[in-house]
Amino acid sequence: ELQAANKEMETFSYSVSHDLRAPVRAIAGFSRMLAEDHGAQLGQEGMRKLDIVQAEAKRMGALIDDLLAFSRLGRKTLYHAALDMGAIVRSLVERAQAERAAEPAEVRIGTLPTARGDRSLIEQVWANLISNAFKYSGKRDKPVIEVAAISEERDFVYFVRDNGAGFDPRYKAKLFGVFQRLHDGSEFPGTGVGLALVQRIVLRHGGRVWADGEPDRGATFYFTLPKESVNDGH
């Protein structure tokens, strides 16, 4: 019954998200045409309001895209392969540094043991955690990001740590919920789906996720992958 309910909810989310795309595109398109064809008649205040409409339509489009990605994840078949975690992380850090407008952040990459998992999904986990670390430490004069791992008896524990905005630990349970955000969107843009995707991907791989942080003192996000999947080839 639970599996049937989950499948029904995923189908519903996919259908709703997919059907919302067309009207959102129409709102964005017609507001843009209105601005181009009748901007002089609308005046400065009218154009300002149209800009808001277009910005909100763009934000809604991003929310729909993320919700679609979240709903598809439950139906995706996992293809396990050996993953060079160090190479994945270095590539993503290089990309994040290139997108950063200010001076490069200091990034310390420790030893990251090889694991097995679905490459595209595990890369998505790393991409979300690394981009968040860059985003939330971006206002520091000297942002410092650490990526490393701990080897436990049954699991590899990977983590991404930053010295950025952090979060109130009283609300850590909300971190991995869909559309749950602990920071104002005007200060740190985002849709609030990234960490929910991280959790769902890791759970599907038999791992777990959690986070520690303090306001204005940085945050650390952890996820585990089982060692058995490396040893037995599953």
Coordinates of N, CA and C in Angstrom, one line a residue:
E1 N 0.8 -1.2 0.0 CA 0.0 0.0 0.0 C 0.9 1.3 0.0
L2 N 2.0 1.2 0.8 CA 2.9 2.4 0.8 C 3.5 2.6 -0.5
Q3 N 4.0 1.5 -1.2 CA 4.6 1.6 -2.5 C 3.6 2.2 -3.5
A4 N 2.3 1.7 -3.4 CA 1.3 2.2 -4.3 C 1.0 3.7 -4.1
A5 N 1.0 4.1 -2.8 CA 0.7 5.5 -2.5 C 1.9 6.3 -3.0
N6 N 3.1 5.9 -2.8 CA 4.3 6.6 -3.3 C 4.3 6.8 -4.8
K7 N 4.0 5.7 -5.5 CA 3.9 5.7 -6.9 C 2.8 6.7 -7.4
E8 N 1.7 6.7 -6.7 CA 0.6 7.6 -7.1 C 1.0 9.0 -6.9
M9 N 1.7 9.3 -5.8 CA 2.1 10.6 -5.4 C 3.1 11.1 -6.5
E10 N 4.1 10.2 -6.9 CA 5.1 10.6 -7.9 C 4.4 10.9 -9.2
T11 N 3.4 10.1 -9.6 CA 2.7 10.3 -10.9 C 2.0 11.6 -10.8
F12 N 1.3 11.9 -9.7 CA 0.6 13.1 -9.5 C 1.5 14.3 -9.6
S13 N 2.7 14.3 -8.9 CA 3.6 15.4 -8.9 C 4.1 15.6 -10.3
Y14 N 4.4 14.5 -11.1 CA 4.9 14.7 -12.4 C 3.9 15.3 -13.3
S15 N 2.6 14.8 -13.2 CA 1.5 15.4 -14.0 C 1.3 16.8 -13.8
V16 N 1.2 17.2 -12.5 CA 1.0 18.6 -12.1 C 2.1 19.5 -12.6
S17 N 3.3 19.0 -12.4 CA 4.5 19.8 -12.8 C 4.5 20.0 -14.3
H18 N 4.3 18.9 -15.0 CA 4.3 18.9 -16.5 C 3.2 19.8 -17.0
D19 N 2.0 19.7 -16.5 CA 0.9 20.6 -16.9 C 1.0 22.0 -16.6
L20 N 1.8 22.3 -15.6 CA 2.0 23.7 -15.2 C 3.0 24.4 -16.1
R21 N 3.8 23.7 -16.8 CA 4.8 24.3 -17.7 C 4.2 25.2 -18.7
A22 N 3.2 24.8 -19.4 CA 2.6 25.5 -20.5 C 2.1 26.9 -20.1
P23 N 1.2 27.0 -19.0 CA 0.8 28.3 -18.6 C 1.9 29.2 -18.1
V24 N 2.9 28.7 -17.5 CA 4.0 29.5 -17.0 C 4.8 30.1 -18.2
R25 N 5.0 29.2 -19.2 CA 5.7 29.7 -20.4 C 4.8 30.8 -21.1
A26 N 3.5 30.6 -21.1 CA 2.6 31.6 -21.7 C 2.7 33.0 -20.9
I27 N 2.7 32.9 -19.6 CA 2.8 34.1 -18.8 C 4.1 34.8 -19.1
A28 N 5.2 34.1 -19.2 CA 6.5 34.7 -19.4 C 6.5 35.3 -20.9
G29 N 6.0 34.5 -21.8 CA 6.1 34.9 -23.2 C 5.2 36.1 -23.5
F30 N 4.0 36.1 -23.0 CA 3.1 37.3 -23.3 C 3.5 38.5 -22.5
S31 N 4.0 38.4 -21.3 CA 4.5 39.5 -20.6 C 5.7 40.2 -21.3
R32 N 6.6 39.3 -21.9 CA 7.7 39.8 -22.6 C 7.2 40.6 -23.9
M33 N 6.2 40.0 -24.6 CA 5.7 40.6 -25.8 C 5.0 42.0 -25.5
L34 N 4.3 42.0 -24.3 CA 3.7 43.2 -23.9 C 4.7 44.3 -23.6
A35 N 5.8 43.9 -23.0 CA 6.8 44.9 -22.7 C 7.5 45.4 -24.0
E36 N 7.7 44.5 -25.0 CA 8.3 44.9 -26.2 C 7.4 45.8 -27.1
D37 N 6.1 45.4 -27.1 CA 5.2 46.1 -28.1 C 4.5 47.3 -27.5
H38 N 4.4 47.4 -26.1 CA 3.6 48.5 -25.5 C 4.4 49.1 -24.3
G39 N 5.7 49.0 -24.3 CA 6.5 49.5 -23.2 C 6.3 51.0 -23.0
A40 N 6.3 51.7 -24.1 CA 6.1 53.2 -24.0 C 4.8 53.6 -23.4
Q41 N 3.7 52.9 -23.7 CA 2.4 53.2 -23.1 C 2.3 52.8 -21.7
L42 N 3.1 51.8 -21.3 CA 3.0 51.3 -19.9 C 3.7 52.2 -18.9
G43 N 4.8 52.9 -19.4 CA 5.5 53.8 -18.6 C 6.5 53.0 -17.6
Q44 N 7.2 53.7 -16.9 CA 8.3 53.2 -16.0 C 7.7 52.2 -15.0
E45 N 6.6 52.6 -14.3 CA 6.0 51.8 -13.3 C 5.4 50.5 -13.8
G46 N 4.8 50.6 -15.0 CA 4.2 49.5 -15.6 C 5.3 48.5 -16.0
M47 N 6.4 49.0 -16.6 CA 7.5 48.1 -16.9 C 8.1 47.4 -15.7
R48 N 8.2 48.2 -14.6 CA 8.7 47.6 -13.4 C 7.9 46.4 -12.9
K49 N 6.6 46.6 -13.0 CA 5.7 45.5 -12.6 C 5.8 44.3 -13.6
L50 N 5.9 44.6 -14.9 CA 6.1 43.5 -15.8 C 7.4 42.7 -15.6
D51 N 8.5 43.5 -15.2 CA 9.7 42.8 -14.9 C 9.5 41.8 -13.7
I52 N 8.7 42.2 -12.7 CA 8.4 41.3 -11.6 C 7.7 40.1 -12.1
V53 N 6.7 40.3 -13.0 CA 5.9 39.1 -13.5 C 6.9 38.2 -14.2
Q54 N 7.8 38.7 -15.0 CA 8.7 37.8 -15.8 C 9.7 37.1 -14.8
A55 N 10.2 37.8 -13.8 CA 11.1 37.2 -12.8 C 10.4 36.1 -12.1
E56 N 9.1 36.3 -11.7 CA 8.4 35.3 -10.9 C 8.1 34.1 -11.8
A57 N 7.8 34.4 -13.1 CA 7.5 33.2 -14.0 C 8.8 32.4 -14.2
K58 N 9.9 33.1 -14.3 CA 11.2 32.3 -14.4 C 11.4 31.5 -13.1
R59 N 11.1 32.1 -12.0 CA 11.3 31.4 -10.7 C 10.4 30.1 -10.6
M60 N 9.1 30.3 -11.1 CA 8.2 29.2 -11.1 C 8.7 28.1 -12.0
G61 N 9.2 28.5 -13.2 CA 9.8 27.5 -14.1 C 10.9 26.7 -13.5
A62 N 11.7 27.4 -12.7 CA 12.8 26.6 -12.0 C 12.3 25.7 -11.0
L63 N 11.2 26.1 -10.3 CA 10.6 25.3 -9.3 C 10.0 24.0 -9.9
I64 N 9.3 24.2 -11.1 CA 8.7 23.1 -11.8 C 9.8 22.1 -12.3
D65 N 10.9 22.7 -12.8 CA 11.9 21.8 -13.3 C 12.5 20.9 -12.2
D66 N 12.7 21.6 -11.0 CA 13.2 20.8 -9.9 C 12.2 19.8 -9.3
L67 N 10.9 20.1 -9.4 CA 9.9 19.2 -8.9 C 9.8 18.0 -9.9
L68 N 10.0 18.3 -11.1 CA 10.0 17.2 -12.1 C 11.2 16.3 -11.9
A69 N 12.3 16.8 -11.7 CA 13.5 16.0 -11.4 C 13.3 15.2 -10.2
F70 N 12.7 15.8 -9.1 CA 12.5 15.0 -7.9 C 11.5 13.9 -8.1
S71 N 10.4 14.1 -8.9 CA 9.5 13.0 -9.1 C 10.0 11.9 -10.0
R72 N 10.9 12.3 -11.0 CA 11.5 11.3 -11.9 C 12.4 10.4 -11.1
L73 N 13.0 10.9 -10.1 CA 14.0 10.1 -9.4 C 13.5 8.8 -8.8
G74 N 12.3 8.8 -8.4 CA 11.7 7.6 -7.9 C 11.5 6.5 -8.9
R75 N 11.5 6.8 -10.2 CA 11.3 5.9 -11.2 C 12.6 5.5 -12.0
K76 N 13.6 6.2 -11.7 CA 14.9 6.0 -12.4 C 15.6 4.7 -12.0
T77 N 16.0 3.9 -13.0 CA 16.7 2.7 -12.7 C 18.2 3.1 -12.3
L78 N 18.7 2.5 -11.3 CA 20.1 2.8 -10.9 C 21.1 1.9 -11.6
Y79 N 22.1 2.5 -12.2 CA 23.2 1.7 -12.9 C 24.5 1.9 -12.1
H80 N 24.8 0.9 -11.3 CA 26.0 1.0 -10.4 C 27.3 0.8 -11.2
A81 N 28.3 1.6 -10.8 CA 29.6 1.5 -11.4 C 30.6 2.0 -10.4
A82 N 31.9 1.7 -10.5 CA 32.9 2.2 -9.6 C 33.1 3.7 -9.9
L83 N 33.1 4.5 -8.9 CA 33.2 6.0 -9.0 C 34.4 6.5 -8.4
D84 N 35.2 7.2 -9.2 CA 36.4 7.9 -8.7 C 35.9 9.2 -8.1
M85 N 35.7 9.2 -6.8 CA 35.1 10.3 -6.1 C 36.0 11.6 -6.2
G86 N 37.3 11.3 -6.1 CA 38.3 12.5 -6.2 C 38.2 13.2 -7.5
A87 N 38.1 12.4 -8.6 CA 38.0 13.0 -9.9 C 36.7 13.8 -10.1
I88 N 35.6 13.2 -9.6 CA 34.3 13.9 -9.7 C 34.3 15.2 -8.9
V89 N 34.8 15.2 -7.7 CA 34.9 16.4 -6.9 C 35.8 17.5 -7.5
R90 N 36.9 17.1 -8.0 CA 37.9 18.1 -8.5 C 37.2 18.8 -9.8
S91 N 36.5 18.0 -10.6 CA 35.9 18.6 -11.8 C 34.8 19.6 -11.4
L92 N 34.0 19.2 -10.4 CA 32.9 20.1 -9.9 C 33.4 21.3 -9.2
V93 N 34.5 21.2 -8.5 CA 35.1 22.3 -7.8 C 35.7 23.3 -8.9
E94 N 36.4 22.7 -9.9 CA 36.9 23.6 -10.9 C 35.8 24.4 -11.6
R95 N 34.7 23.7 -11.9 CA 33.6 24.4 -12.5 C 33.0 25.5 -11.6
A96 N 32.9 25.2 -10.3 CA 32.4 26.2 -9.4 C 33.3 27.4 -9.2
Q97 N 34.6 27.1 -9.2 CA 35.6 28.2 -9.2 C 35.5 29.1 -10.4
A98 N 35.3 28.5 -11.6 CA 35.2 29.3 -12.8 C 33.9 30.2 -12.9
E99 N 32.9 29.7 -12.2 CA 31.6 30.5 -12.2 C 31.6 31.6 -11.1
R100 N 32.6 31.5 -10.2 CA 32.7 32.5 -9.1 C 33.2 33.8 -9.6
A101 N 32.5 34.9 -9.3 CA 32.9 36.2 -9.8 C 34.1 36.8 -9.1
A102 N 34.2 36.5 -7.8 CA 35.3 37.0 -7.0 C 36.5 36.1 -7.1
E103 N 37.5 36.4 -6.2 CA 38.7 35.6 -6.1 C 38.3 34.1 -5.8
P104 N 39.1 33.1 -6.3 CA 38.8 31.7 -6.0 C 38.7 31.4 -4.5
A105 N 37.8 30.6 -4.2 CA 37.7 30.1 -2.8 C 38.9 29.2 -2.5
E106 N 39.3 29.1 -1.2 CA 40.2 28.1 -0.8 C 39.5 26.8 -0.6
V107 N 39.9 25.8 -1.4 CA 39.2 24.5 -1.3 C 40.3 23.4 -1.0
R108 N 40.0 22.7 0.1 CA 40.9 21.6 0.5 C 40.2 20.3 0.2
I109 N 40.8 19.5 -0.6 CA 40.2 18.2 -0.9 C 41.0 17.1 -0.3
G110 N 40.4 16.3 0.6 CA 41.1 15.2 1.2 C 41.0 13.9 0.4
T111 N 41.5 12.8 1.0 CA 41.4 11.5 0.3 C 39.9 11.1 0.2
L112 N 39.4 10.8 -1.0 CA 38.0 10.4 -1.2 C 38.0 9.0 -1.7
P113 N 37.7 8.0 -0.9 CA 37.7 6.6 -1.4 C 36.7 6.3 -2.5
T114 N 37.1 5.4 -3.4 CA 36.2 5.0 -4.5 C 35.0 4.3 -3.9
A115 N 33.8 4.6 -4.5 CA 32.6 3.9 -4.1 C 31.9 3.4 -5.3
R116 N 30.8 2.7 -5.1 CA 30.0 2.3 -6.3 C 28.6 3.0 -6.2
G117 N 28.1 3.4 -7.3 CA 26.8 4.0 -7.4 C 26.4 4.4 -8.8
D118 N 25.3 5.0 -8.9 CA 24.9 5.6 -10.2 C 25.6 6.9 -10.5
R119 N 26.4 6.9 -11.5 CA 27.3 8.0 -11.7 C 26.6 9.4 -11.8
S120 N 25.5 9.4 -12.6 CA 24.8 10.7 -12.8 C 24.2 11.2 -11.5
L121 N 23.7 10.2 -10.7 CA 23.0 10.6 -9.5 C 24.0 11.0 -8.4
I122 N 25.1 10.3 -8.3 CA 26.1 10.7 -7.2 C 26.8 12.0 -7.6
E123 N 27.0 12.2 -8.9 CA 27.5 13.5 -9.3 C 26.5 14.6 -9.0
Q124 N 25.2 14.3 -9.0 CA 24.2 15.3 -8.7 C 24.3 15.6 -7.2
V125 N 24.6 14.6 -6.4 CA 24.7 14.8 -4.9 C 25.9 15.8 -4.7
W126 N 27.1 15.4 -5.2 CA 28.2 16.3 -5.1 C 28.0 17.7 -5.6
A127 N 27.4 17.8 -6.8 CA 27.2 19.1 -7.4 C 26.3 20.0 -6.5
N128 N 25.3 19.4 -5.9 CA 24.4 20.2 -5.0 C 25.2 20.7 -3.7
L129 N 25.9 19.7 -3.1 CA 26.6 20.1 -1.9 C 27.8 21.1 -2.1
I130 N 28.5 20.9 -3.2 CA 29.6 21.8 -3.5 C 29.1 23.2 -3.9
S131 N 28.1 23.2 -4.8 CA 27.5 24.5 -5.2 C 26.9 25.3 -4.0
N132 N 26.3 24.5 -3.0 CA 25.8 25.2 -1.8 C 26.9 25.7 -1.0
A133 N 28.0 25.0 -0.9 CA 29.2 25.5 -0.1 C 29.7 26.7 -0.7
F134 N 29.8 26.8 -2.0 CA 30.3 28.0 -2.6 C 29.3 29.2 -2.4
K135 N 28.0 28.9 -2.6 CA 27.0 29.9 -2.5 C 27.0 30.5 -1.1
Y136 N 26.9 29.6 0.0 CA 26.7 30.2 1.3 C 28.0 30.7 2.0
S137 N 29.1 30.4 1.4 CA 30.4 31.0 1.9 C 30.8 32.2 1.0
G138 N 30.0 32.5 -0.1 CA 30.4 33.4 -1.1 C 30.6 34.9 -0.5
K139 N 29.9 35.2 0.6 CA 30.0 36.5 1.1 C 31.2 36.7 2.1
R140 N 31.9 35.6 2.4 CA 33.1 35.7 3.2 C 34.3 36.4 2.4
D141 N 35.1 37.1 3.1 CA 36.3 37.7 2.5 C 37.2 36.5 2.1
K142 N 37.3 35.5 2.9 CA 38.1 34.3 2.6 C 37.3 33.0 2.7
P143 N 36.5 32.7 1.7 CA 35.8 31.5 1.8 C 36.7 30.2 1.8
V144 N 36.4 29.3 2.7 CA 37.2 28.1 2.8 C 36.2 26.9 2.8
I145 N 36.5 26.0 1.9 CA 35.6 24.8 1.7 C 36.5 23.6 1.8
E146 N 36.0 22.6 2.6 CA 36.8 21.3 2.8 C 35.9 20.2 2.3
V147 N 36.5 19.3 1.5 CA 35.8 18.1 1.0 C 36.6 16.9 1.4
A148 N 36.1 16.0 2.2 CA 36.9 14.8 2.7 C 36.0 13.7 3.0
A149 N 36.5 12.6 3.5 CA 35.8 11.4 3.9 C 36.3 10.8 5.1
I150 N 35.5 10.0 5.8 CA 35.8 9.2 6.9 C 35.5 7.7 6.6
S151 N 36.3 6.8 6.9 CA 36.0 5.4 6.7 C 35.5 4.8 8.0
E152 N 34.3 4.4 8.0 CA 33.7 3.7 9.2 C 33.7 2.2 8.9
E153 N 33.2 1.4 9.8 CA 33.2 0.0 9.7 C 32.4 -0.5 8.4
R154 N 31.2 0.0 8.2 CA 30.4 -0.4 7.1 C 30.2 0.6 6.0
D155 N 30.5 1.9 6.3 CA 30.2 2.9 5.4 C 31.4 3.8 5.1
F156 N 31.4 4.5 4.0 CA 32.3 5.6 3.7 C 31.4 6.9 4.0
V157 N 31.9 7.8 4.8 CA 31.2 9.0 5.2 C 31.9 10.1 4.4
Y158 N 31.2 10.7 3.5 CA 31.8 11.9 2.7 C 31.2 13.1 3.3
F159 N 31.9 14.2 3.2 CA 31.4 15.5 3.8 C 31.9 16.7 3.0
V160 N 31.1 17.7 3.0 CA 31.5 19.0 2.5 C 31.3 20.1 3.6
R161 N 32.3 20.8 3.9 CA 32.3 21.8 5.0 C 32.6 23.2 4.4
D162 N 31.9 24.2 4.9 CA 32.3 25.6 4.5 C 32.2 26.5 5.8
N163 N 32.8 27.7 5.6 CA 32.8 28.7 6.7 C 31.8 29.8 6.4
G164 N 30.7 29.5 5.8 CA 29.7 30.5 5.4 C 28.6 30.8 6.4
A165 N 27.4 31.0 5.8 CA 26.3 31.5 6.6 C 25.8 30.6 7.7
G166 N 26.0 29.3 7.5 CA 25.6 28.3 8.4 C 24.0 28.3 8.5
F167 N 23.5 27.7 9.6 CA 22.1 27.6 9.8 C 21.8 27.4 11.3
D168 N 20.6 27.7 11.7 CA 20.1 27.5 13.1 C 19.9 26.0 13.3
P169 N 20.6 25.3 14.1 CA 20.5 23.9 14.3 C 19.1 23.4 14.8
R170 N 18.3 24.4 15.3 CA 17.0 24.0 15.7 C 16.1 23.6 14.6
Y171 N 16.5 24.1 13.4 CA 15.6 23.8 12.2 C 16.3 22.8 11.2
K172 N 17.3 22.1 11.7 CA 18.0 21.2 10.8 C 17.1 20.1 10.1
A173 N 16.0 19.8 10.8 CA 15.1 18.8 10.3 C 14.4 19.2 9.0
K174 N 14.4 20.6 8.8 CA 13.7 21.1 7.6 C 14.6 21.2 6.4
L175 N 15.9 21.0 6.6 CA 16.9 21.2 5.5 C 16.6 20.3 4.3
F176 N 16.2 19.1 4.5 CA 16.1 18.1 3.4 C 14.7 18.0 2.9
G177 N 13.8 18.9 3.3 CA 12.4 18.9 2.8 C 12.3 19.6 1.5
V178 N 11.3 19.2 0.6 CA 11.1 19.9 -0.6 C 10.6 21.3 -0.4
F179 N 11.2 22.3 -1.0 CA 10.9 23.7 -1.0 C 11.1 24.3 0.4
Q180 N 11.8 23.6 1.3 CA 12.1 24.2 2.6 C 13.4 24.9 2.5
R181 N 13.4 26.2 3.0 CA 14.6 27.0 2.9 C 14.8 27.7 4.3
L182 N 16.0 27.8 4.7 CA 16.3 28.4 6.0 C 16.9 29.8 5.8
H183 N 17.1 30.2 4.6 CA 17.6 31.5 4.3 C 16.7 32.2 3.3
D184 N 16.7 33.6 3.3 CA 15.8 34.3 2.4 C 16.3 34.2 1.0
G185 N 15.4 34.0 0.1 CA 15.7 33.8 -1.3 C 16.4 35.0 -2.0
S186 N 16.1 36.2 -1.4 CA 16.8 37.4 -2.0 C 18.3 37.5 -1.6
E187 N 18.6 36.8 -0.5 CA 20.0 36.8 0.0 C 20.8 35.7 -0.7
F188 N 20.2 34.5 -0.7 CA 20.8 33.3 -1.3 C 19.8 32.6 -2.2
P189 N 19.8 32.9 -3.5 CA 18.8 32.3 -4.4 C 18.8 30.8 -4.5
G190 N 17.7 30.2 -4.8 CA 17.5 28.8 -4.9 C 16.1 28.4 -4.8
T191 N 15.8 27.2 -5.1 CA 14.4 26.7 -5.1 C 14.0 25.9 -3.9
G192 N 15.0 25.4 -3.2 CA 14.8 24.6 -2.0 C 14.5 23.1 -2.3
V193 N 15.0 22.6 -3.4 CA 14.8 21.2 -3.8 C 16.1 20.5 -3.8
G194 N 17.2 21.2 -3.9 CA 18.5 20.5 -4.1 C 18.8 19.5 -3.0
L195 N 18.6 19.9 -1.7 CA 18.9 19.0 -0.6 C 17.9 17.8 -0.5
A196 N 16.7 18.1 -0.9 CA 15.7 17.0 -1.0 C 16.2 15.9 -2.0
L197 N 16.7 16.4 -3.1 CA 17.2 15.5 -4.1 C 18.4 14.7 -3.6
V198 N 19.3 15.4 -2.9 CA 20.5 14.8 -2.3 C 20.0 13.6 -1.4
Q199 N 19.1 13.9 -0.5 CA 18.6 12.9 0.4 C 18.0 11.7 -0.3
R200 N 17.2 12.0 -1.3 CA 16.5 10.9 -1.9 C 17.5 10.0 -2.7
I201 N 18.5 10.6 -3.4 CA 19.5 9.9 -4.1 C 20.3 9.0 -3.1
V202 N 20.7 9.6 -2.0 CA 21.5 8.8 -1.1 C 20.8 7.7 -0.5
L203 N 19.5 7.9 -0.1 CA 18.7 6.9 0.5 C 18.5 5.7 -0.5
R204 N 18.3 6.0 -1.8 CA 18.2 5.0 -2.8 C 19.5 4.1 -2.9
H205 N 20.6 4.7 -2.5 CA 21.9 4.0 -2.6 C 22.2 3.3 -1.3
G206 N 21.2 3.3 -0.3 CA 21.4 2.6 0.9 C 22.2 3.4 1.9
G207 N 22.3 4.7 1.7 CA 23.1 5.6 2.7 C 22.2 6.5 3.5
R208 N 22.7 7.5 4.1 CA 22.0 8.4 4.9 C 22.6 9.8 4.8
V209 N 21.9 10.8 5.1 CA 22.4 12.2 5.1 C 22.1 12.9 6.4
W210 N 22.9 13.9 6.7 CA 22.7 14.8 7.9 C 23.6 16.0 7.7
A211 N 23.3 16.9 8.6 CA 24.1 18.2 8.6 C 24.3 18.8 10.0
D212 N 25.4 19.5 10.1 CA 25.7 20.2 11.4 C 26.0 21.7 11.0
G213 N 25.6 22.6 11.8 CA 25.9 24.0 11.5 C 25.5 24.9 12.6
E214 N 26.0 26.1 12.5 CA 25.7 27.2 13.5 C 25.6 28.5 12.7
P215 N 24.7 29.4 13.1 CA 24.5 30.6 12.3 C 25.8 31.4 12.2
D216 N 26.2 31.8 11.0 CA 27.4 32.6 10.7 C 28.7 31.9 11.1
R217 N 28.6 30.6 11.3 CA 29.8 29.8 11.6 C 30.0 28.6 10.7
G218 N 29.3 28.6 9.5 CA 29.5 27.6 8.6 C 28.6 26.3 8.8
A219 N 28.8 25.4 7.9 CA 27.9 24.2 7.9 C 28.7 23.0 7.3
T220 N 28.4 21.8 7.8 CA 29.0 20.6 7.2 C 27.8 19.7 6.8
F221 N 27.8 19.2 5.6 CA 26.9 18.2 5.1 C 27.5 16.9 4.9
Y222 N 26.9 15.8 5.4 CA 27.5 14.5 5.3 C 26.5 13.6 4.5
F223 N 27.1 12.6 3.8 CA 26.3 11.5 3.3 C 27.2 10.3 3.3
T224 N 26.5 9.1 3.4 CA 27.3 7.8 3.4 C 26.9 7.0 2.2
L225 N 27.8 6.1 1.9 CA 27.6 5.0 0.9 C 28.1 3.7 1.5
P226 N 27.4 2.6 1.4 CA 27.9 1.4 2.0 C 29.1 0.8 1.4
K227 N 30.0 0.3 2.2 CA 31.2 -0.3 1.7 C 30.9 -1.6 1.0
E228 N 29.8 -2.3 1.4 CA 29.5 -3.6 0.8 C 29.4 -3.5 -0.7
S229 N 28.8 -2.3 -1.2 CA 28.6 -2.2 -2.6 C 29.9 -2.1 -3.4
V230 N 31.0 -1.8 -2.7 CA 32.4 -1.8 -3.3 C 32.9 -3.2 -3.3
N231 N 32.8 -3.9 -2.2 CA 33.4 -5.2 -2.1 C 32.7 -6.3 -2.9
D232 N 31.4 -6.3 -2.9 CA 30.7 -7.4 -3.6 C 30.3 -7.1 -5.0
G233 N 30.5 -5.8 -5.5 CA 30.2 -5.5 -6.9 C 28.8 -5.2 -7.2
H234 N 27.9 -5.1 -6.2 CA 26.5 -4.9 -6.4 C 26.3 -3.4 -6.6

